[in-house]
mmCIF file of C-alpha atoms and ligand atoms in Angstrom:
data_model
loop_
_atom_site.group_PDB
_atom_site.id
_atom_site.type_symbol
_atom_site.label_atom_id
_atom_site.label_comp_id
_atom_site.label_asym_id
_atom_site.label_seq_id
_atom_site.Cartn_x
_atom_site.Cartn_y
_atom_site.Cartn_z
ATOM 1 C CA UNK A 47 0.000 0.000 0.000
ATOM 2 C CA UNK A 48 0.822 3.770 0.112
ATOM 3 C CA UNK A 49 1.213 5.285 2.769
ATOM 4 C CA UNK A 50 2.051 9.209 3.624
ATOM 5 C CA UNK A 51 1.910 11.328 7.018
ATOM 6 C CA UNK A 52 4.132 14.206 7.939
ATOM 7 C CA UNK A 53 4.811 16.303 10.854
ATOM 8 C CA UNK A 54 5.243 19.933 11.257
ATOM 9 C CA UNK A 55 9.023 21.059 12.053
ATOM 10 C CA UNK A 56 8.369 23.608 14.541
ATOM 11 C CA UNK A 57 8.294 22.362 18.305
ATOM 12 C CA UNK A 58 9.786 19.456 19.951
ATOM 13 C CA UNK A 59 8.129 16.106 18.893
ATOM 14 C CA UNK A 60 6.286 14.594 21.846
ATOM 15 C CA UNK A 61 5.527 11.211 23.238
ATOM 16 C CA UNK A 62 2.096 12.189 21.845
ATOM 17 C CA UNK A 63 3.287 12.271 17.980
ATOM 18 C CA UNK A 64 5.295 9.418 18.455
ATOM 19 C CA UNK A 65 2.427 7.206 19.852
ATOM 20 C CA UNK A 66 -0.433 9.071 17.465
ATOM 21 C CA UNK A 67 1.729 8.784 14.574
ATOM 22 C CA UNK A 68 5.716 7.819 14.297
ATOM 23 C CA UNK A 69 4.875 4.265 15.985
ATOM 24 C CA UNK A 70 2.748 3.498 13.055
ATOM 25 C CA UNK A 71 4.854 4.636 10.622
ATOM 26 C CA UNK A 72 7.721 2.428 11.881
ATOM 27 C CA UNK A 73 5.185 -0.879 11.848
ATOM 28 C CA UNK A 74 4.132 0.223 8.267
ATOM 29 C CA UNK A 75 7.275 0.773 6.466
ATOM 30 C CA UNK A 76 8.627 -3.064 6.526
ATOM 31 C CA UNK A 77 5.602 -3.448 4.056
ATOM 32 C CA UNK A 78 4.585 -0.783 2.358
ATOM 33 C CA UNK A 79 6.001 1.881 -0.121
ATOM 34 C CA UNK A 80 5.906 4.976 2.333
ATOM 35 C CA UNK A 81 6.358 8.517 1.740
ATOM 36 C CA UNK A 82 7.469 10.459 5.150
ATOM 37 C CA UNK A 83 7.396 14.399 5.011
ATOM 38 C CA UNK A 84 8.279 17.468 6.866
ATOM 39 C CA UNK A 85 5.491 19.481 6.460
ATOM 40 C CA UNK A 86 7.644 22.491 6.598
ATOM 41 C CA UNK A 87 4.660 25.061 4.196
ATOM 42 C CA UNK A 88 2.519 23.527 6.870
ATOM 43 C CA UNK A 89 4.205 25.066 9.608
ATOM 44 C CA UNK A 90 4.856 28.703 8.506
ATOM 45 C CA UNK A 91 1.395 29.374 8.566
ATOM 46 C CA UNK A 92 1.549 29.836 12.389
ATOM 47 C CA UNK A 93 4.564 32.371 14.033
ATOM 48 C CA UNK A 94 7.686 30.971 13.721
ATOM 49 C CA UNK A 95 11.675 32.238 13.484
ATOM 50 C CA UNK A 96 12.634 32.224 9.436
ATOM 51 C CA UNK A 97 16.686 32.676 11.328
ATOM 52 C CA UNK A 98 16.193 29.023 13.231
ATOM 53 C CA UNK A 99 13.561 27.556 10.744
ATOM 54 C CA UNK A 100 15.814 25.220 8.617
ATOM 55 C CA UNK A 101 17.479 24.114 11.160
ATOM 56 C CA UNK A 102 14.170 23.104 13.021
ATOM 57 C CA UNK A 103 13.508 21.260 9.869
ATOM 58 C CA UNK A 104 17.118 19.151 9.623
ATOM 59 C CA UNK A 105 16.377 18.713 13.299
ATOM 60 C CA UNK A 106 12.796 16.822 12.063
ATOM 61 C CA UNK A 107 14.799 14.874 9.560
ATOM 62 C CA UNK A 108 17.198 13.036 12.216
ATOM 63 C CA UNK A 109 14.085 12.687 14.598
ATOM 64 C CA UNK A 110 12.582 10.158 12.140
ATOM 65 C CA UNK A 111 15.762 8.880 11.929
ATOM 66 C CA UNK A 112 16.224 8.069 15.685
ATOM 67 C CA UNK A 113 12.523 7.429 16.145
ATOM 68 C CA UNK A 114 13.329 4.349 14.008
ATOM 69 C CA UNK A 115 12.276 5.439 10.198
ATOM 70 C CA UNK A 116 14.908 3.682 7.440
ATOM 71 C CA UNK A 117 16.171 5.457 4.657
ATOM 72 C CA UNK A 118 16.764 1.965 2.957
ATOM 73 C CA UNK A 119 12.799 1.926 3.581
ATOM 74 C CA UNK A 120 10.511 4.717 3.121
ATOM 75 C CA UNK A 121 11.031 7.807 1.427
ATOM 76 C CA UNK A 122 11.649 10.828 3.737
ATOM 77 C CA UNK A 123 11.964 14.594 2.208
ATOM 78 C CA UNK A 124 10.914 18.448 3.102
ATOM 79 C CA UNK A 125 7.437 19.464 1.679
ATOM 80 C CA UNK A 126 8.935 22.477 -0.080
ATOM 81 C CA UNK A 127 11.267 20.798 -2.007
ATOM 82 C CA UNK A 128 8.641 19.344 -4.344
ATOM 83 C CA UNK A 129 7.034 22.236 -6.011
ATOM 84 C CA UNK A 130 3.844 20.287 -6.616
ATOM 85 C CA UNK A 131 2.364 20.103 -3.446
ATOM 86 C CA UNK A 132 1.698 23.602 -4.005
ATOM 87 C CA UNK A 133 0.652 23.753 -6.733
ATOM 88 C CA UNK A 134 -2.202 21.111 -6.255
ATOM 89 C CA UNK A 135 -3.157 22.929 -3.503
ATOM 90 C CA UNK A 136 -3.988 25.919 -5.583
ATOM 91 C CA UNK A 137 -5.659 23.642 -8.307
ATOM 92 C CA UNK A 138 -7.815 22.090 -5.337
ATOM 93 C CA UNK A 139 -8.777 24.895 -3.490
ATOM 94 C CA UNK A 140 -10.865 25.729 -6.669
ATOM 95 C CA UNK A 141 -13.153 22.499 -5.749
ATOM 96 C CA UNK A 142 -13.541 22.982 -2.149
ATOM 97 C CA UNK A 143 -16.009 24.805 -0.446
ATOM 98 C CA UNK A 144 -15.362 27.460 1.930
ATOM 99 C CA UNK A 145 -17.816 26.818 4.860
ATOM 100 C CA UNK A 146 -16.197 23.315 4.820
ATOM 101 C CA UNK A 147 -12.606 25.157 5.793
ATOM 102 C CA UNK A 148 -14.143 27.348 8.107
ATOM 103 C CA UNK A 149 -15.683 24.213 9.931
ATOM 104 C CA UNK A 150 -12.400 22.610 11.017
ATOM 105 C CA UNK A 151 -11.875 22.429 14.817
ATOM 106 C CA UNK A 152 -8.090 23.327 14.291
ATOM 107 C CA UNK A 153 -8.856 25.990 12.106
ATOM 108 C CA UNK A 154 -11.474 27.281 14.962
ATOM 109 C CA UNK A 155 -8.345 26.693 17.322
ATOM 110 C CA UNK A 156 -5.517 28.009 15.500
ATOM 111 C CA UNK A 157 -7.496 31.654 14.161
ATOM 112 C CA UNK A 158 -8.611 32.216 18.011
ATOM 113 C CA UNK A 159 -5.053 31.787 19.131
ATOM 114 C CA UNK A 160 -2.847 33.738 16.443
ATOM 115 C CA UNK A 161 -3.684 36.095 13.929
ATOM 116 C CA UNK A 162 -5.515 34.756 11.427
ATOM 117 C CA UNK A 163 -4.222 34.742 8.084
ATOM 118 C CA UNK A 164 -5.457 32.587 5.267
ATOM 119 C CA UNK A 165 -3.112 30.249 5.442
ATOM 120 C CA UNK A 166 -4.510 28.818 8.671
ATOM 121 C CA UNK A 167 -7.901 28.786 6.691
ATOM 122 C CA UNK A 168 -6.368 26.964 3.566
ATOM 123 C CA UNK A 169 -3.835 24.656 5.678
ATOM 124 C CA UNK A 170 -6.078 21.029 5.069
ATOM 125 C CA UNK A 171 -6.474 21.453 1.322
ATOM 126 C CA UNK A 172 -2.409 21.587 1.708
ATOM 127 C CA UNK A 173 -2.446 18.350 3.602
ATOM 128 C CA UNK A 174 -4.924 17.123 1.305
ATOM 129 C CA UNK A 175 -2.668 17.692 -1.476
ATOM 130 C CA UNK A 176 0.316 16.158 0.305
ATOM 131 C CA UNK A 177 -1.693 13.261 0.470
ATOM 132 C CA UNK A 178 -3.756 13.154 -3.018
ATOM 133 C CA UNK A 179 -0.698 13.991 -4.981
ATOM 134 C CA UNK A 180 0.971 10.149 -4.358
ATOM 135 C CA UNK A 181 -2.662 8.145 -4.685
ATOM 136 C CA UNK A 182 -1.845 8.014 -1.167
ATOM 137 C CA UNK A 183 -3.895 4.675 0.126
ATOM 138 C CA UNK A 184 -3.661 5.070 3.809
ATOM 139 C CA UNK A 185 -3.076 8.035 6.181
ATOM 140 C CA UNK A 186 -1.808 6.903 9.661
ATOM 141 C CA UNK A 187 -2.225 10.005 11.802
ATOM 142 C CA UNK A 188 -3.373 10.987 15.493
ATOM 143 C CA UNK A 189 -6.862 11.278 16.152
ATOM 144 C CA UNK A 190 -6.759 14.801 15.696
ATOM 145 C CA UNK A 191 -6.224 14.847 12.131
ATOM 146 C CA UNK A 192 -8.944 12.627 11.540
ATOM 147 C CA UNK A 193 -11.137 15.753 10.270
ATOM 148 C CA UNK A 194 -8.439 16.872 8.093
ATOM 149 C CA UNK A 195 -8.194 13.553 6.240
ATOM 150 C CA UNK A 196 -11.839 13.300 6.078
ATOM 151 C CA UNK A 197 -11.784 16.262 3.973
ATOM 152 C CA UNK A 198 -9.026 14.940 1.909
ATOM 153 C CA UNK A 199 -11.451 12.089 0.897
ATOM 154 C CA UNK A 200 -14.509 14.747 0.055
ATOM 155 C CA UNK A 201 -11.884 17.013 -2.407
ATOM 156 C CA UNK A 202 -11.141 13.456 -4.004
ATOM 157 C CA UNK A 203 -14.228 12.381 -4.537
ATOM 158 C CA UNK A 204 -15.358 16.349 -5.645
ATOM 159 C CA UNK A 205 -12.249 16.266 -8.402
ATOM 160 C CA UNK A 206 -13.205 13.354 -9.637
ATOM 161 C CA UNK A 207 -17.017 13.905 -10.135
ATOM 162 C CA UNK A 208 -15.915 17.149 -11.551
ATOM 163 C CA UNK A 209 -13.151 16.029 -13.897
ATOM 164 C CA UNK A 210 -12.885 12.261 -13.883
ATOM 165 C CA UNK A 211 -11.112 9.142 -12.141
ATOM 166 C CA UNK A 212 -7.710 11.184 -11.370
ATOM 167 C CA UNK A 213 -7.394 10.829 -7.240
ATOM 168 C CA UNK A 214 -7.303 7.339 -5.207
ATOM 169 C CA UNK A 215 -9.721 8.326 -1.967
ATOM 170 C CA UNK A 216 -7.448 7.563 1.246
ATOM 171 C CA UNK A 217 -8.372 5.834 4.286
ATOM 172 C CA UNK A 218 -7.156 7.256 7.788
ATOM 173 C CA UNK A 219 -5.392 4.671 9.824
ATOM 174 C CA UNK A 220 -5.903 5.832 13.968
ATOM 175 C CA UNK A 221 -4.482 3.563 16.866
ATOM 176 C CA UNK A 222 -6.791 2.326 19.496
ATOM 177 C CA UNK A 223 -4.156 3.231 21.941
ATOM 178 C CA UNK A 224 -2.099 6.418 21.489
ATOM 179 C CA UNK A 225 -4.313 8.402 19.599
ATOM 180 C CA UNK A 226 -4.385 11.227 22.076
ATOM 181 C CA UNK A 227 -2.540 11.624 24.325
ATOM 182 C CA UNK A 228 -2.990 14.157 26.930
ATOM 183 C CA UNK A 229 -1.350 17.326 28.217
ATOM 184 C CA UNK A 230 0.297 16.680 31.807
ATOM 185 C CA UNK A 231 -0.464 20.259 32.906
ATOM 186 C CA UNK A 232 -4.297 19.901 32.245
ATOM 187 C CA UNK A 233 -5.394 16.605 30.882
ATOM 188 C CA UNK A 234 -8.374 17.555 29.487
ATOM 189 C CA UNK A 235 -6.697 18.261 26.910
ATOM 190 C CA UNK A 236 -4.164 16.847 23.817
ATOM 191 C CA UNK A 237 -0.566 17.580 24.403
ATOM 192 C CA UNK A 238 0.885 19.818 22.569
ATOM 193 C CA UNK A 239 4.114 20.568 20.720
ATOM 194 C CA UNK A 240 2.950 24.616 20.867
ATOM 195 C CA UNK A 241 2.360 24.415 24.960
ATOM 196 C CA UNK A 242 4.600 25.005 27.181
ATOM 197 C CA UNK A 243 7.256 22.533 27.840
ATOM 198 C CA UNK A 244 6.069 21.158 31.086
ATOM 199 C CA UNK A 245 3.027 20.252 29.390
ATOM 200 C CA UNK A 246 4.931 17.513 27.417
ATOM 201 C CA UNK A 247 7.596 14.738 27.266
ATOM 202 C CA UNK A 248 9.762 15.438 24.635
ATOM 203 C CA UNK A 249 11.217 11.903 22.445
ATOM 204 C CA UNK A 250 14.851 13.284 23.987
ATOM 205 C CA UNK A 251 14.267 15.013 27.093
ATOM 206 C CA UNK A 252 16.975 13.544 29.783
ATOM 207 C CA UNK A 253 16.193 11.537 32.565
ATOM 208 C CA UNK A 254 16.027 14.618 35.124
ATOM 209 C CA UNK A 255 13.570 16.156 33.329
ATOM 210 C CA UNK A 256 11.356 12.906 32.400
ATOM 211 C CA UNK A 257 11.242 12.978 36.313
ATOM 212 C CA UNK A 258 10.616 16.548 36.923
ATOM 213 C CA UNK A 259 7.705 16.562 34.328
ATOM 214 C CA UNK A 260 6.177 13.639 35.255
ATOM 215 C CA UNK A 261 6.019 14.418 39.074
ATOM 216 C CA UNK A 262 4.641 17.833 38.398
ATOM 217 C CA UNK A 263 1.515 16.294 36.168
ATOM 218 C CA UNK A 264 -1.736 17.208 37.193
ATOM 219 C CA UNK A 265 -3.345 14.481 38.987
ATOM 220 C CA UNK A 266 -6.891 14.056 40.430
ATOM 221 C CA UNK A 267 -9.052 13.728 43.966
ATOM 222 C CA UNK A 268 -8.728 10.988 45.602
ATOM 223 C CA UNK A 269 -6.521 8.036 45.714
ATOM 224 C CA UNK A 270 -7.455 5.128 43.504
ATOM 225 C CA UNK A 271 -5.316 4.355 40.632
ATOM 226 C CA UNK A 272 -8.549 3.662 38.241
ATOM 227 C CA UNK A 273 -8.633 4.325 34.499
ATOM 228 C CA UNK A 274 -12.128 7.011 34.748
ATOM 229 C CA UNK A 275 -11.472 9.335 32.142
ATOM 230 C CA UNK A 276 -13.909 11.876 33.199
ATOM 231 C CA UNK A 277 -13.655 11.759 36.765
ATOM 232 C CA UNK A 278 -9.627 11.037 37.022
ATOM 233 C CA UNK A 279 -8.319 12.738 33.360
ATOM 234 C CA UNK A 280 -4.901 12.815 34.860
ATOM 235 C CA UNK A 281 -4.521 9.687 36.484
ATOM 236 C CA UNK A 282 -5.866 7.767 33.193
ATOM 237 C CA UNK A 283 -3.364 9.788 31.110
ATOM 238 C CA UNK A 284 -0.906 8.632 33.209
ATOM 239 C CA UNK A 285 -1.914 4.862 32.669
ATOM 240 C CA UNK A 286 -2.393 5.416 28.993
ATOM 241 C CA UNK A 287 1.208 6.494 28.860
ATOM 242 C CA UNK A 288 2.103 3.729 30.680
ATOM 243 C CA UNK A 289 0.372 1.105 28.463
ATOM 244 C CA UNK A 290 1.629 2.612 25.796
ATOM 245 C CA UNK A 291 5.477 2.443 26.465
ATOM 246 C CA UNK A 292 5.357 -1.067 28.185
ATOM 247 C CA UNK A 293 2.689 -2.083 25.862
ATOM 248 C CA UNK A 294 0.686 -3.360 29.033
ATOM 249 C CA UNK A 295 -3.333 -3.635 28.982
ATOM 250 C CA UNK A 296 -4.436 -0.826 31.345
ATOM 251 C CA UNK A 297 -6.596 -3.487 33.601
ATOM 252 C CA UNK A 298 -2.908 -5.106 33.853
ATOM 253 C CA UNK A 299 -1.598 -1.759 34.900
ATOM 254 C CA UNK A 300 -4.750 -1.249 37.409
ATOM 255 C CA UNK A 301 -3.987 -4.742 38.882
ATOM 256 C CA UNK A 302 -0.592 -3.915 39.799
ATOM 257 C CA UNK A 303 -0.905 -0.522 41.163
ATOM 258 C CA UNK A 304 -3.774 -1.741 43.055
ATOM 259 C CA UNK A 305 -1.944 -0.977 46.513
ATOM 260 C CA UNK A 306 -0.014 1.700 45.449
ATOM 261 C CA UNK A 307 0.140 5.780 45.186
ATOM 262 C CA UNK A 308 -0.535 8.428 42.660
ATOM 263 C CA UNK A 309 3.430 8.909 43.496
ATOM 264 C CA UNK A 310 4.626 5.342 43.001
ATOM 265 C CA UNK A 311 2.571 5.208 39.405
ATOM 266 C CA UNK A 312 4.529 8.208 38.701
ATOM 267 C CA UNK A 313 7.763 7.099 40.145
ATOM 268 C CA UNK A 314 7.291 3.845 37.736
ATOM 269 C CA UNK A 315 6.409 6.094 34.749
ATOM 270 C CA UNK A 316 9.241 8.138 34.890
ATOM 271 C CA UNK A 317 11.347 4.701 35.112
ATOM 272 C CA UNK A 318 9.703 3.269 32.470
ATOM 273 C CA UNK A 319 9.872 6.048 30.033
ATOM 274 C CA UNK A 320 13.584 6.854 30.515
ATOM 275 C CA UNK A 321 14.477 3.542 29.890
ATOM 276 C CA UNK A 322 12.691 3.397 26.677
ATOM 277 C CA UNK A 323 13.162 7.011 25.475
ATOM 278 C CA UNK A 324 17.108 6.327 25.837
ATOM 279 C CA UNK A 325 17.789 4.403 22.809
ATOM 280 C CA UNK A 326 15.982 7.797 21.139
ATOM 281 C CA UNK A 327 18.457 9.579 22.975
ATOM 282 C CA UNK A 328 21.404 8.423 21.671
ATOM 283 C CA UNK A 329 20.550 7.705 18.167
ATOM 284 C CA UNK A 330 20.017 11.494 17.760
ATOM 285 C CA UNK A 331 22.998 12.579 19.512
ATOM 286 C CA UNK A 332 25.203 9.952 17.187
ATOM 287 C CA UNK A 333 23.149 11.567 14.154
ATOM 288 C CA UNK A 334 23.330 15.174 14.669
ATOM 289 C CA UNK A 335 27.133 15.228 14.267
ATOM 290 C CA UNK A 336 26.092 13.460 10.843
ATOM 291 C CA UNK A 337 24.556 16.684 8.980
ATOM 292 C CA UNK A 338 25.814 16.230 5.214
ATOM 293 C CA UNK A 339 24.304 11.869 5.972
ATOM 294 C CA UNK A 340 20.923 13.634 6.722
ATOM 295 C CA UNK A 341 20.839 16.167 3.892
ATOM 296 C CA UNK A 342 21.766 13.422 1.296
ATOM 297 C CA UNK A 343 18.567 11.615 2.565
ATOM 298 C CA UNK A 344 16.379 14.748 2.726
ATOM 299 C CA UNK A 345 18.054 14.763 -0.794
ATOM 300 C CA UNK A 346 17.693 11.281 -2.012
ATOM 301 C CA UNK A 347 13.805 11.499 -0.851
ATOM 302 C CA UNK A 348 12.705 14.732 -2.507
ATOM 303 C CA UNK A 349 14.015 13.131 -5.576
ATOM 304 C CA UNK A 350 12.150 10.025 -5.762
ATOM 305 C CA UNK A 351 9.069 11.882 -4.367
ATOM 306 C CA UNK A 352 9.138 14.530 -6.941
ATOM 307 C CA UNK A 353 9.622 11.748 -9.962
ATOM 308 C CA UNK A 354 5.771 10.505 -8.846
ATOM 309 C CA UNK A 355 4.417 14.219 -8.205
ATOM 310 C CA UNK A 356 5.755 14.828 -11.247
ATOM 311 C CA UNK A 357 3.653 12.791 -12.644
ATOM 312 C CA UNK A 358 0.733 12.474 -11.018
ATOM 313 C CA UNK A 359 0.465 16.489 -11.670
ATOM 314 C CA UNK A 360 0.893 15.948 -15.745
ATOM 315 C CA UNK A 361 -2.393 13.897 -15.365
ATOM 316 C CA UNK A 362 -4.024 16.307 -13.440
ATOM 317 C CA UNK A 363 -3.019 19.480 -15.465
ATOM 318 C CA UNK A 364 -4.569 17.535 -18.219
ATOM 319 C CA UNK A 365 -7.778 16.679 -16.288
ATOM 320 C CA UNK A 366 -8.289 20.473 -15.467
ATOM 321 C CA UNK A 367 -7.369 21.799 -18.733
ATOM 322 C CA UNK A 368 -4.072 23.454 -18.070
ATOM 323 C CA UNK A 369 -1.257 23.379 -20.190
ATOM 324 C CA UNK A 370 1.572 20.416 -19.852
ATOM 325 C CA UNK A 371 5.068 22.539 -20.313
HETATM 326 P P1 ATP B 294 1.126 21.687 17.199
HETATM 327 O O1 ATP B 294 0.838 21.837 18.624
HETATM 328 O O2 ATP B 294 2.282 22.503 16.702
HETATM 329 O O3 ATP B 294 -0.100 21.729 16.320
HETATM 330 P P2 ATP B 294 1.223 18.856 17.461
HETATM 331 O O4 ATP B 294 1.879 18.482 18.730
HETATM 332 O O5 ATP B 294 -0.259 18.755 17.364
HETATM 333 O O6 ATP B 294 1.730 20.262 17.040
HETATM 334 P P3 ATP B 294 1.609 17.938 14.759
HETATM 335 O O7 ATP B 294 2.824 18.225 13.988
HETATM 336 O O8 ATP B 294 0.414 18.789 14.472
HETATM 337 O O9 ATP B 294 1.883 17.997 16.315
HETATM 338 O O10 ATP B 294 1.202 16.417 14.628
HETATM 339 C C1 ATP B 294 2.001 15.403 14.097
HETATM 340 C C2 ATP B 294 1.326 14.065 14.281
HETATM 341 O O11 ATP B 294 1.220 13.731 15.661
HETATM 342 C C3 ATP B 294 -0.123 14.004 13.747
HETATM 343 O O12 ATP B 294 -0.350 12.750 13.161
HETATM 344 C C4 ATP B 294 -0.957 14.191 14.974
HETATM 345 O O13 ATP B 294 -2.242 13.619 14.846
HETATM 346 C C5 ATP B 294 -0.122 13.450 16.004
HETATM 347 N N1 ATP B 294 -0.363 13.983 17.340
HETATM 348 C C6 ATP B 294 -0.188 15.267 17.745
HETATM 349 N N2 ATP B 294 -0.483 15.395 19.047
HETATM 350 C C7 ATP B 294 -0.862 14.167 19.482
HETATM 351 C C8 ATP B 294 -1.281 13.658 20.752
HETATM 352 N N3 ATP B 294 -1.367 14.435 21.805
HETATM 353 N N4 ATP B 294 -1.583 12.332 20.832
HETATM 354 C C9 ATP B 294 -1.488 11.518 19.761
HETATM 355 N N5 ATP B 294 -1.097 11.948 18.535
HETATM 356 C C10 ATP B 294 -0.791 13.249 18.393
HETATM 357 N N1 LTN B 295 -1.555 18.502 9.576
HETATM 358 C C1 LTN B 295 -0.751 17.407 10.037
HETATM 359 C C2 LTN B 295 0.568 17.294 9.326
HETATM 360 C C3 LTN B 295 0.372 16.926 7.891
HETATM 361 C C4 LTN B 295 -0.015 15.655 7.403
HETATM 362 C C5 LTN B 295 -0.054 15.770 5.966
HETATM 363 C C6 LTN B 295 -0.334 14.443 8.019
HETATM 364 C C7 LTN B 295 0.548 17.740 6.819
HETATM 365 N N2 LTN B 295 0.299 17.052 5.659
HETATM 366 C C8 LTN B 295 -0.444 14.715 5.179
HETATM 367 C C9 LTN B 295 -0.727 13.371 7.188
HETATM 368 C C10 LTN B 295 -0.769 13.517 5.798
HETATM 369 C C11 LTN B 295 -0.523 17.571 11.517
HETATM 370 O O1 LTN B 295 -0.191 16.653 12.138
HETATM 371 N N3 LTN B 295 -0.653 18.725 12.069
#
């Protein structure tokens, strides 16, 4: 199959977009032909430091690396450096309706919280180009983007009532587990890589301050270590997390923190996610003295993407009646 996600280079990636996304991408790419972006168009449509921005977006690069993405695998390049993806973007805002933009809960989000520009408005028919352009088959994402890939599918179907067969309609592919997970400062709701840092566990954040975040999380009344998401949000973020890096059943988890405290679940956390976070760690240490390795990938990528956007976006030209040259 074909797969293709992407994450935004601005921030620090979380233990929320590994579980909601990277983990899937790493089961998926042993079998499938996967394309693996930095959304870096994506990203400048919020605030952001033009000075520090490519480096944010090398940075991206060699976290898929140490996250566990292969080269040898799945195809991993910057957004910008295929010019198609905006141009489809342009061609397919023409078929999509504006109340449908202005109905997205991130757009709602995102224009309450920054200026609003129409970038923010137009940012899904960008994703759904990133995804149409490669007759993308399946999306794995965190539950979050689950609107934004629905619309995908509606601006498929839409070009291809309007001009013919041209787009495969995607599937999203969500996790049972890891979806969403939580913000540790208020659990109610997703983490974040735009909050502030105490609100998250960042894939390389050292020991110390694994331990420091997790014994600051927001936890709940009482005393019972009981997965109740709306009565204890904190506590069953805390045992999602859990089941997630030890790959545990929460009733398992329950069962042996029966006797215990809000503090020894956290104390066991912490443990449990520096151990696993460490390999992370290191790979990205070893990799970032490695610059001119990642750029040939980033490299290597963009030129096997762009040979299928290419053309895909000859076909579509065609489709639309625009000229091929
Ligand atoms: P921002 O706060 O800058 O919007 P973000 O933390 O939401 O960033 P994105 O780059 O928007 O991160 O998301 C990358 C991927 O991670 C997407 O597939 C998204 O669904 C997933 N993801 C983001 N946050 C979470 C979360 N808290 N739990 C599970 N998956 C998540
Ligand atoms: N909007 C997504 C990132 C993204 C994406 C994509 C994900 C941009 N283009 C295509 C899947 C497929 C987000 O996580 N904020």
């Amino acid at each position: 199959m074909r797969i293709f996600s992407g994450i935004q280079p601005t921030g620090n990636i979380h233990i929320g977009n590994y579980s909601g996304a990277i983990k899937q991408w790493i089961d998926l790419q042993d079998k499938n032909e996967c394309l693996f972006c930095v959304v870096d168009l994506h990203a400048i449509t919020t605030p952001y430091d033009p000075e520090t921005f490519q480096k944010m977006c090398m940075e991206k690069a060699i976290v898929y690396l140490a996250a566990g993405i292969d080269p040898e695998k799945a195809i991993i390049f910057l957004q910008s450096s295929v010019k198609e993806h905006s141009e489809l973007c342009w061609l397919l805002n023409t078929v999509t309706p504006l109340g449908e933009l202005y109905r997205m809960t991130q757009y709602k989000e995102k224009s309450q919280k920054h200026k609003e520009n129409a970038g923010i408005l137009n940012y899904p028919v960008l994703m759904a180009a990133d995804i149409l352009l490669y007759d993308t088959e399946v999306v794995p994402v965190g539950e979050d983007q689950k609107q934004h890939v629905e619309l995908a599918k509606d601006i498929a179907r839409r070009f291809n009532s309007y001009f013919g067969e041209t787009f495969t309609v995607p599937k999203v592919q969500i996790l049972k587990t890891g979806a969403r997970v939580m913000s540790l400062s208020d659990p109610t709701k997703k983490m974040s890589k735009s909050d502030d840092e105490d609100s998250y566990i960042s894939l390389f954040d050292s020991p110390e301050k694994i331990r420091k975040k997790i014994s600051r999380a927001v936890t709940d009344t009482g005393k019972e270590i009981k997965y109740d998401k709306k009565n204890k949000p904190g506590i069953s973020n805390l045992l999602s997390i859990y089941s997630i890096f030890s790959e545990k059943k929460i009733e398992e988890i329950e069962k042996e923190m029966k006797d215990k405290s809000y503090k020894d679940l956290k104390d066991d956390l912490a443990s449990l996610l520096t151990e696993k976070l460490e390999p992370f760690r290191r790979k990205k240490e070893e990799l970032s003295k490695r610059e001119i390795y990642v750029q040939e990938i980033l490299k290597k990528g963009a030129e096997r993407a762009r040979v299928m956007a290419e053309e895909k976006m000859e076909e579509v030209r065609k489709k639309v009646g625009l000229q091929n040259n």
